């Protein structure tokens, strides 16, 4: 508290902050802070008495007319007092004179500073200032933080980080093993299905020919003048006219089903390459189509898939892992659109038009920068979108907004790793999706600026800032899209090597 020149300085410690459980996002205001303030016009002996009473005080905050002036640490105060004639010079003089003589430099940080950041800034100080306490500003008031307590807190967070990293590593290894096992199982099942499917598909043409021959033979018998009554009875019993009309349709439907089953098997085989350790040159459109075939059942629920495929070259990649990325993103879009259609789970701010139709749009193109080429895959939906707070954490491991049992928080985190680490690419997320006529996507701004950025790094923040500026300009000149500003867009950039 602030004391006047005539009153004794008061001391209060905030012990409840010391017992609070720390996390990776903990800030200085969660630590044990000391409140020892005194007017700079007070004599030095008042501070000496208080330091004598409480050995834990790291220093004193000086004020002038209840306004912050500076700080003198316990160490610096005792150092000046131990000098020759120090007691005579400063005990009966104002603290202001001691402060001006000592020329104390100190570190002042806002209370919402992360503990990890504060520890880093503290250790960057000159050696003679490493043990100096830190002044913490809390909504206009000031407290003192012992640097040793800061380092203890930082060590606790370091232990917590190590523990979380170990857990994430174990979980990712387990997930990788599960996916590898799943890939092998899918490959075996696809192989077992493929043989009979190939048999059916290959013989369907012969069966169609044979049936046509038999139908021609029956037609020839029909032209014979002397037909027995027995044949007429059989003809009526088997409904020959209907049979001759329906049999070609039946054979054609079998051919179509066999072809579809062949595509499904092909999709399963592409998806089974999850544990591949060598790049393969593949057609990304085939990977996307295989994913859509596997997800055909949930897509039947009234969701329209719009494909805007560009002219893509063959890409050297891990096709099975990219198929997993496509499946994760499209599955999330399906879930979001399903919730939007459900009245019980409808987004409170999502008010689509009466003729709203759930859509997933997939766009591919080649993007050229000054010194490189990229393949761009955009997967977007017209659902309720993602809140800004969630977007910041969407690629974090174990982060999920789905109920227990429906989401592990690994899908998008693994997708991000596959794109950025395994393929050297970039993964952007945008919600609401692009709704201004001339508002460029992250890939376009990336190409224009050749920003070298990670998914959520500082390069992307620069891109986002330019996007916001462009959208503001578009809005100012009346170039907004007439559609509601909803939806989510994931944009994948893969380098062409």
Coordinates of C-alpha atoms in Angstrom, one line a residue:
X1 CA 0.0 0.0 0.0
X2 CA 1.1 3.6 -0.4
X3 CA 2.2 5.4 2.7
X4 CA 2.5 9.0 3.5
X5 CA 5.7 10.6 4.8
X6 CA 4.4 10.6 8.4
X7 CA 2.9 7.2 8.5
X8 CA 4.7 3.9 8.5
X9 CA 4.8 1.9 5.3
X10 CA 2.5 -1.1 5.2
X11 CA 3.2 -4.6 3.9
X12 CA 0.9 -7.1 2.4
X13 CA 1.7 -10.4 0.7
X14 CA -0.6 -12.3 -1.6
X15 CA 0.0 -16.0 -0.5
X16 CA -3.1 -17.3 -2.3
X17 CA -1.3 -16.7 -5.7
X18 CA 1.6 -19.0 -4.6
X19 CA -0.6 -22.0 -4.2
X20 CA -2.3 -21.7 -7.6
X21 CA -1.5 -24.5 -10.0
X22 CA 0.6 -23.3 -12.9
X23 CA 0.1 -24.1 -16.6
X24 CA 1.9 -23.2 -19.8
X25 CA -0.2 -20.1 -20.1
X26 CA 0.3 -18.9 -16.5
X27 CA 1.2 -15.2 -16.1
X28 CA 3.1 -13.1 -13.5
X29 CA -0.1 -12.2 -11.7
X30 CA -0.6 -15.8 -10.6
X31 CA 2.7 -15.8 -8.6
X32 CA 3.5 -14.6 -5.1
X33 CA 3.8 -10.8 -5.3
X34 CA 4.9 -8.4 -2.6
X35 CA 3.3 -5.0 -1.9
X36 CA 5.7 -2.7 -0.1
X37 CA 5.4 0.9 -1.2
X38 CA 6.6 4.1 0.4
X39 CA 6.8 7.8 -0.4
X40 CA 10.2 8.8 -1.8
X41 CA 10.3 11.6 0.7
X42 CA 10.5 9.1 3.6
X43 CA 13.8 8.5 5.3
X44 CA 15.9 5.5 4.6
X45 CA 15.7 4.2 8.2
X46 CA 12.0 3.3 7.7
X47 CA 12.9 0.9 4.9
X48 CA 15.8 -0.5 6.9
X49 CA 13.4 -1.2 9.8
X50 CA 11.0 -2.9 7.5
X51 CA 13.7 -5.0 5.8
X52 CA 14.8 -6.1 9.3
X53 CA 11.3 -7.2 10.3
X54 CA 10.6 -9.1 7.1
X55 CA 13.6 -11.0 5.6
X56 CA 11.6 -12.0 2.5
X57 CA 11.0 -8.6 1.1
X58 CA 12.9 -8.3 -2.2
X59 CA 12.7 -4.5 -2.4
X60 CA 10.6 -1.4 -2.0
X61 CA 8.5 0.6 -4.5
X62 CA 9.0 4.3 -4.3
X63 CA 6.1 6.7 -5.0
X64 CA 5.7 10.5 -5.3
X65 CA 2.2 11.7 -4.5
X66 CA 0.9 8.2 -4.8
X67 CA 2.4 7.8 -8.3
X68 CA 5.0 5.3 -9.2
X69 CA 8.5 6.6 -9.2
X70 CA 10.9 3.6 -9.1
X71 CA 12.2 0.7 -7.2
X72 CA 15.1 -0.1 -4.9
X73 CA 16.0 -3.7 -4.3
X74 CA 17.0 -5.1 -0.9
X75 CA 20.4 -6.0 -2.3
X76 CA 21.0 -2.5 -3.7
X77 CA 19.8 -0.8 -0.5
X78 CA 22.0 -2.9 1.8
X79 CA 24.9 -2.4 -0.6
X80 CA 24.7 1.4 -0.3
X81 CA 24.3 1.2 3.4
X82 CA 27.4 -0.9 3.8
X83 CA 29.6 1.6 2.0
X84 CA 31.7 3.9 4.1
X85 CA 29.5 6.6 5.7
X86 CA 26.5 5.0 4.0
X87 CA 24.4 4.9 7.2
X88 CA 25.2 8.5 8.0
X89 CA 24.4 9.6 4.4
X90 CA 21.2 7.7 3.7
X91 CA 19.4 6.6 6.9
X92 CA 18.3 10.1 7.7
X93 CA 18.0 11.4 4.2
X94 CA 15.0 10.9 1.8
X95 CA 14.8 7.7 -0.2
X96 CA 14.7 9.9 -3.3
X97 CA 18.4 10.9 -2.8
X98 CA 19.4 7.3 -2.3
X99 CA 17.5 6.3 -5.5
X100 CA 19.1 9.1 -7.5
X101 CA 22.6 8.2 -6.2
X102 CA 22.2 4.5 -6.8
X103 CA 20.9 4.9 -10.3
X104 CA 18.9 1.7 -10.1
X105 CA 17.8 0.1 -13.3
X106 CA 14.9 -2.3 -13.0
X107 CA 12.7 -4.5 -15.2
X108 CA 9.0 -3.6 -15.3
X109 CA 6.4 -6.0 -16.8
X110 CA 2.6 -6.1 -17.1
X111 CA 0.9 -8.6 -14.9
X112 CA -0.4 -10.6 -18.0
X113 CA 3.1 -11.4 -19.1
X114 CA 3.7 -15.1 -19.5
X115 CA 6.0 -16.6 -16.8
X116 CA 8.2 -18.2 -19.5
X117 CA 8.5 -14.8 -21.3
X118 CA 9.3 -13.0 -18.1
X119 CA 12.0 -15.5 -17.1
X120 CA 13.6 -15.1 -20.5
X121 CA 13.6 -11.3 -20.2
X122 CA 14.9 -11.5 -16.7
X123 CA 17.9 -13.7 -17.7
X124 CA 18.7 -11.3 -20.6
X125 CA 19.6 -8.6 -18.1
X126 CA 23.2 -7.6 -17.3
X127 CA 24.9 -9.9 -14.7
X128 CA 24.8 -7.2 -12.0
X129 CA 21.0 -7.0 -12.4
X130 CA 20.2 -10.7 -12.5
X131 CA 19.1 -10.9 -8.9
X132 CA 17.1 -7.7 -8.9
X133 CA 13.3 -8.1 -8.3
X134 CA 10.9 -7.4 -11.1
X135 CA 8.2 -4.7 -10.9
X136 CA 4.8 -6.1 -11.9
X137 CA 2.1 -3.7 -13.0
X138 CA -1.5 -4.8 -12.1
X139 CA -4.2 -2.5 -13.5
X140 CA -2.4 0.7 -12.4
X141 CA -0.9 -0.6 -9.1
X142 CA 2.6 -2.1 -8.7
X143 CA 3.9 -5.1 -6.9
X144 CA 7.3 -6.8 -6.6
X145 CA 8.3 -10.3 -7.7
X146 CA 11.3 -12.1 -6.3
X147 CA 13.3 -13.3 -9.3
X148 CA 14.0 -16.6 -7.5
X149 CA 10.3 -17.3 -7.3
X150 CA 10.1 -16.5 -11.0
X151 CA 12.8 -19.0 -11.8
X152 CA 11.2 -21.7 -9.6
X153 CA 7.9 -21.1 -11.4
X154 CA 9.6 -21.3 -14.7
X155 CA 11.2 -24.6 -13.7
X156 CA 7.8 -26.0 -12.8
X157 CA 6.5 -25.0 -16.1
X158 CA 9.5 -26.6 -17.8
X159 CA 8.7 -29.9 -16.0
X160 CA 5.1 -29.6 -17.0
X161 CA 6.2 -29.0 -20.6
X162 CA 8.5 -32.0 -20.5
X163 CA 5.7 -34.1 -19.1
X164 CA 3.2 -33.0 -21.8
X165 CA 5.8 -33.6 -24.6
X166 CA 6.3 -37.1 -23.3
X167 CA 2.6 -37.7 -23.2
X168 CA 2.2 -36.3 -26.7
X169 CA 5.1 -38.4 -28.0
X170 CA 3.6 -41.5 -26.5
X171 CA 0.2 -40.7 -27.8
X172 CA 1.5 -39.9 -31.3
X173 CA 3.6 -43.1 -31.4
X174 CA 0.5 -45.1 -30.3
X175 CA -1.6 -43.3 -32.9
X176 CA 1.0 -43.9 -35.6
X177 CA 1.1 -47.6 -34.7
X178 CA -2.7 -47.7 -34.8
X179 CA -2.7 -46.1 -38.2
X180 CA 0.0 -48.4 -39.5
X181 CA -2.0 -51.4 -38.2
X182 CA -5.1 -50.0 -39.8
X183 CA -3.3 -49.5 -43.0
X184 CA -2.1 -53.1 -43.1
X185 CA -5.6 -54.4 -42.2
X186 CA -7.2 -52.2 -44.9
X187 CA -4.7 -53.4 -47.5
X188 CA -5.4 -57.0 -46.7
X189 CA -9.1 -56.5 -46.8
X190 CA -8.9 -54.6 -50.0
X191 CA -6.7 -57.4 -51.5
X192 CA -9.2 -60.0 -50.5
X193 CA -12.1 -58.1 -51.9
X194 CA -10.3 -57.2 -55.1
X195 CA -10.0 -60.7 -56.4
X196 CA -13.7 -61.6 -56.4
X197 CA -14.5 -58.1 -57.6
X198 CA -12.2 -58.4 -60.5
X199 CA -13.8 -61.8 -61.3
X200 CA -17.3 -60.3 -61.3
X201 CA -16.2 -57.2 -63.2
X202 CA -14.3 -59.3 -65.8
X203 CA -17.1 -61.8 -66.3
X204 CA -19.9 -59.3 -66.5
X205 CA -19.1 -58.5 -70.1
X206 CA -19.2 -62.2 -71.0
X207 CA -22.5 -62.7 -69.1
X208 CA -24.0 -59.8 -70.9
X209 CA -23.0 -61.3 -74.3
X210 CA -24.3 -64.8 -73.3
X211 CA -27.6 -63.4 -72.1
X212 CA -28.0 -61.6 -75.4
X213 CA -27.4 -64.8 -77.3
X214 CA -29.9 -66.7 -75.2
X215 CA -32.5 -63.9 -75.8
X216 CA -31.9 -64.1 -79.5
X217 CA -32.4 -67.9 -79.3
X218 CA -35.7 -67.5 -77.4
X219 CA -36.8 -64.9 -79.9
X220 CA -36.0 -67.4 -82.7
X221 CA -38.1 -70.1 -80.9
X222 CA -41.0 -67.5 -80.7
X223 CA -41.1 -67.3 -84.5
X224 CA -41.6 -71.1 -84.9
X225 CA -45.2 -71.9 -86.0
X226 CA -45.6 -75.1 -84.1
X227 CA -45.2 -74.3 -80.4
X228 CA -46.2 -76.8 -77.8
X229 CA -48.7 -76.1 -75.1
X230 CA -46.0 -76.9 -72.5
X231 CA -43.7 -74.2 -73.8
X232 CA -46.6 -71.7 -73.6
X233 CA -47.3 -72.7 -70.0
X234 CA -43.7 -72.2 -69.0
X235 CA -43.5 -68.9 -70.8
X236 CA -46.5 -67.7 -68.9
X237 CA -45.2 -69.1 -65.6
X238 CA -41.8 -67.3 -65.8
X239 CA -43.3 -64.1 -67.2
X240 CA -41.0 -64.2 -70.2
X241 CA -41.9 -60.8 -71.5
X242 CA -41.0 -59.2 -68.2
X243 CA -37.8 -61.3 -67.9
X244 CA -36.6 -60.3 -71.4
X245 CA -37.2 -56.6 -70.5
X246 CA -35.7 -56.7 -67.0
X247 CA -32.7 -59.0 -67.6
X248 CA -30.6 -56.4 -69.5
X249 CA -31.3 -53.8 -66.8
X250 CA -30.2 -56.3 -64.1
X251 CA -27.0 -57.1 -65.9
X252 CA -26.2 -53.4 -66.4
X253 CA -26.8 -52.7 -62.7
X254 CA -24.4 -55.5 -61.8
X255 CA -21.8 -54.0 -64.0
X256 CA -22.2 -50.5 -62.4
X257 CA -22.1 -52.0 -58.9
X258 CA -19.0 -54.0 -59.8
X259 CA -17.3 -50.9 -61.2
X260 CA -18.2 -48.9 -58.1
X261 CA -16.9 -51.7 -55.9
X262 CA -13.6 -51.6 -57.9
X263 CA -13.3 -47.8 -57.2
X264 CA -14.0 -48.4 -53.4
X265 CA -11.2 -51.1 -53.4
X266 CA -8.9 -48.7 -55.1
X267 CA -9.7 -46.0 -52.6
X268 CA -9.0 -48.4 -49.7
X269 CA -5.7 -49.3 -51.3
X270 CA -4.7 -45.6 -51.5
X271 CA -5.8 -45.1 -47.9
X272 CA -3.8 -48.1 -46.8
X273 CA -0.5 -46.5 -47.6
X274 CA -0.4 -44.7 -44.2
X275 CA 2.8 -46.3 -43.1
X276 CA 4.7 -45.7 -46.3
X277 CA 8.3 -44.5 -45.9
X278 CA 9.0 -43.6 -49.5
X279 CA 7.5 -40.8 -51.6
X280 CA 5.5 -41.8 -54.7
X281 CA 4.5 -39.9 -57.7
X282 CA 0.7 -39.7 -57.6
X283 CA -2.3 -37.9 -59.0
X284 CA -3.7 -35.9 -56.1
X285 CA -7.1 -35.8 -57.8
X286 CA -7.2 -39.6 -57.5
X287 CA -6.4 -39.3 -53.8
X288 CA -9.2 -36.8 -53.3
X289 CA -11.6 -39.0 -55.2
X290 CA -10.7 -42.1 -53.2
X291 CA -11.3 -40.1 -50.0
X292 CA -14.7 -39.0 -51.3
X293 CA -15.6 -42.6 -52.1
X294 CA -14.8 -43.8 -48.6
X295 CA -16.8 -40.9 -47.2
X296 CA -19.7 -41.4 -49.6
X297 CA -22.1 -42.6 -46.9
X298 CA -22.0 -39.5 -44.7
X299 CA -21.9 -37.3 -47.8
X300 CA -25.3 -38.8 -48.9
X301 CA -26.9 -36.8 -46.1
X302 CA -27.9 -33.9 -48.5
X303 CA -24.3 -32.5 -48.8
X304 CA -23.4 -31.2 -52.3
X305 CA -19.7 -31.6 -53.3
X306 CA -18.5 -29.0 -55.8
X307 CA -15.2 -29.8 -57.5
X308 CA -13.1 -27.2 -59.2
X309 CA -10.1 -29.2 -60.3
X310 CA -7.3 -27.5 -62.0
X311 CA -4.6 -29.0 -64.3
X312 CA -2.2 -30.5 -61.7
X313 CA 1.0 -32.3 -62.5
X314 CA 1.9 -35.6 -60.7
X315 CA 3.1 -34.8 -57.2
X316 CA 5.9 -36.7 -55.3
X317 CA 4.3 -37.3 -51.9
X318 CA 3.2 -39.8 -49.3
X319 CA -0.2 -40.5 -50.8
X320 CA -1.7 -42.4 -47.9
X321 CA -0.8 -39.7 -45.4
X322 CA -2.2 -37.0 -47.7
X323 CA -5.4 -39.0 -48.0
X324 CA -5.6 -39.0 -44.2
X325 CA -5.3 -35.2 -44.3
X326 CA -8.1 -34.9 -46.8
X327 CA -10.2 -37.3 -44.8
X328 CA -9.7 -35.4 -41.6
X329 CA -10.6 -32.0 -43.1
X330 CA -13.6 -33.3 -45.1
X331 CA -14.9 -35.2 -42.1
X332 CA -14.7 -32.1 -40.0
X333 CA -16.7 -30.2 -42.7
X334 CA -19.3 -33.0 -42.8
X335 CA -19.7 -32.8 -39.0
X336 CA -20.0 -29.0 -39.1
X337 CA -22.6 -29.1 -41.8
X338 CA -24.5 -31.9 -40.0
X339 CA -24.6 -29.8 -36.8
X340 CA -25.8 -26.8 -38.8
X341 CA -28.7 -28.8 -40.2
X342 CA -29.6 -30.1 -36.7
X343 CA -31.9 -27.6 -34.9
X344 CA -30.7 -29.0 -31.5
X345 CA -27.0 -28.3 -32.3
X346 CA -27.4 -25.2 -34.5
X347 CA -24.8 -22.5 -34.1
X348 CA -26.4 -19.5 -32.3
X349 CA -25.0 -17.0 -34.7
X350 CA -25.6 -19.1 -37.8
X351 CA -28.7 -17.9 -39.6
X352 CA -28.5 -19.2 -43.2
X353 CA -31.0 -18.4 -45.9
X354 CA -34.2 -20.5 -46.3
X355 CA -32.8 -22.1 -49.4
X356 CA -29.4 -22.9 -47.8
X357 CA -27.9 -26.1 -49.1
X358 CA -24.9 -27.6 -47.3
X359 CA -21.9 -27.6 -49.6
X360 CA -18.3 -28.7 -49.6
X361 CA -16.1 -27.2 -52.3
X362 CA -12.8 -28.6 -53.3
X363 CA -10.5 -26.5 -55.5
X364 CA -7.1 -27.3 -56.9
X365 CA -4.6 -25.2 -58.8
X366 CA -0.9 -24.6 -59.3
X367 CA 0.6 -21.5 -57.7
X368 CA 3.8 -19.9 -58.9
X369 CA 6.0 -17.7 -56.8
X370 CA 9.3 -16.0 -57.7
X371 CA 11.4 -19.0 -57.1
X372 CA 9.1 -22.0 -56.6
X373 CA 5.9 -23.7 -57.6
X374 CA 3.2 -25.0 -55.2
X375 CA 0.1 -27.2 -55.6
X376 CA -2.8 -25.6 -53.8
X377 CA -5.8 -27.7 -52.4
X378 CA -8.6 -25.7 -50.9
X379 CA -11.4 -27.5 -49.0
X380 CA -14.2 -25.3 -47.8
X381 CA -17.7 -25.5 -46.5
X382 CA -20.6 -23.1 -46.0
X383 CA -21.3 -24.1 -42.4
X384 CA -21.3 -22.0 -39.2
X385 CA -17.5 -21.5 -39.2
X386 CA -14.9 -21.6 -36.4
X387 CA -14.6 -19.1 -33.6
X388 CA -11.4 -17.0 -33.6
X389 CA -10.4 -18.4 -30.2
X390 CA -10.7 -21.9 -31.5
X391 CA -8.8 -21.1 -34.7
X392 CA -5.7 -20.1 -32.6
X393 CA -5.6 -23.6 -31.1
X394 CA -7.0 -25.7 -33.9
X395 CA -3.7 -27.4 -34.7
X396 CA -2.8 -28.1 -31.1
X397 CA -2.4 -31.7 -30.1
X398 CA -5.4 -33.0 -28.0
X399 CA -7.5 -29.9 -28.6
X400 CA -11.0 -30.7 -29.6
X401 CA -14.5 -29.2 -29.4
X402 CA -16.3 -32.4 -30.0
X403 CA -17.9 -34.4 -27.2
X404 CA -16.1 -37.2 -25.4
X405 CA -15.9 -40.3 -27.6
X406 CA -16.3 -38.3 -30.9
X407 CA -13.0 -36.5 -31.1
X408 CA -9.4 -37.1 -29.9
X409 CA -7.9 -33.7 -30.8
X410 CA -5.3 -35.5 -33.0
X411 CA -6.9 -35.2 -36.5
X412 CA -5.9 -31.7 -37.4
X413 CA -2.7 -31.7 -35.4
X414 CA -1.5 -34.8 -37.3
X415 CA -2.7 -33.3 -40.5
X416 CA -0.6 -30.2 -39.8
X417 CA 2.4 -32.3 -39.1
X418 CA 1.9 -34.3 -42.3
X419 CA 1.7 -31.2 -44.4
X420 CA 4.3 -29.1 -42.8
X421 CA 6.9 -31.6 -41.5
X422 CA 6.6 -34.6 -43.9
X423 CA 6.0 -32.6 -47.1
X424 CA 7.5 -29.2 -46.3
X425 CA 4.2 -27.5 -47.1
X426 CA 1.9 -25.1 -45.4
X427 CA -1.6 -25.5 -43.9
X428 CA -3.8 -22.4 -43.5
X429 CA -7.3 -22.2 -41.9
X430 CA -9.7 -19.3 -42.6
X431 CA -13.1 -18.8 -41.0
X432 CA -15.3 -17.1 -42.2
X433 CA -14.2 -18.3 -45.6
X434 CA -13.4 -15.8 -48.4
X435 CA -16.4 -13.6 -48.9
X436 CA -15.0 -10.5 -50.6
X437 CA -14.9 -10.4 -54.3
X438 CA -11.3 -9.3 -54.5
X439 CA -10.0 -10.7 -51.2
X440 CA -7.0 -13.0 -51.9
X441 CA -6.4 -16.2 -50.1
X442 CA -3.3 -16.9 -47.9
X443 CA -1.7 -18.7 -50.8
X444 CA -2.1 -15.6 -53.0
X445 CA -0.6 -13.3 -50.4
X446 CA 2.1 -15.8 -49.8
X447 CA 3.0 -15.9 -53.5
X448 CA 2.9 -12.1 -53.7
X449 CA 5.2 -11.6 -50.7
X450 CA 7.2 -14.9 -50.7
X451 CA 6.6 -15.1 -46.9
X452 CA 8.5 -18.0 -45.3
X453 CA 6.1 -18.9 -42.5
X454 CA 4.8 -21.8 -40.5
X455 CA 1.1 -22.5 -40.2
X456 CA 0.6 -20.2 -37.3
X457 CA 3.9 -18.3 -37.3
X458 CA 4.6 -14.7 -37.7
X459 CA 4.5 -14.9 -41.5
X460 CA 0.8 -15.9 -41.3
X461 CA 0.1 -13.1 -38.9
X462 CA 1.5 -10.7 -41.5
X463 CA -0.7 -12.4 -44.1
X464 CA -3.7 -12.1 -41.9
X465 CA -3.1 -8.4 -41.3
X466 CA -3.0 -7.8 -45.1
X467 CA -6.1 -9.9 -45.5
X468 CA -8.0 -7.8 -42.9
X469 CA -6.9 -4.6 -44.6
X470 CA -8.0 -5.8 -48.0
X471 CA -11.4 -6.9 -46.7
X472 CA -11.9 -3.5 -45.0
X473 CA -11.2 -1.8 -48.3
X474 CA -13.5 -4.2 -50.2
X475 CA -16.2 -3.5 -47.6
X476 CA -15.7 0.3 -47.9
X477 CA -16.2 0.3 -51.7
X478 CA -19.2 -2.1 -51.5
X479 CA -17.5 -5.2 -52.9
X480 CA -18.8 -7.6 -50.2
X481 CA -20.2 -10.9 -51.3
X482 CA -23.9 -11.1 -51.0
X483 CA -23.7 -14.4 -49.2
X484 CA -23.5 -14.6 -45.4
X485 CA -20.0 -14.4 -43.9
X486 CA -19.8 -18.0 -42.7
X487 CA -18.0 -21.2 -43.5
X488 CA -14.5 -22.5 -43.1
X489 CA -11.7 -23.0 -45.6
X490 CA -8.6 -25.1 -45.2
X491 CA -5.8 -24.4 -47.7
X492 CA -3.0 -26.8 -48.3
X493 CA 0.2 -25.8 -50.1
X494 CA 2.5 -28.5 -51.3
X495 CA 5.9 -27.7 -52.9
X496 CA 6.5 -29.1 -56.4
X497 CA 9.9 -30.8 -56.2

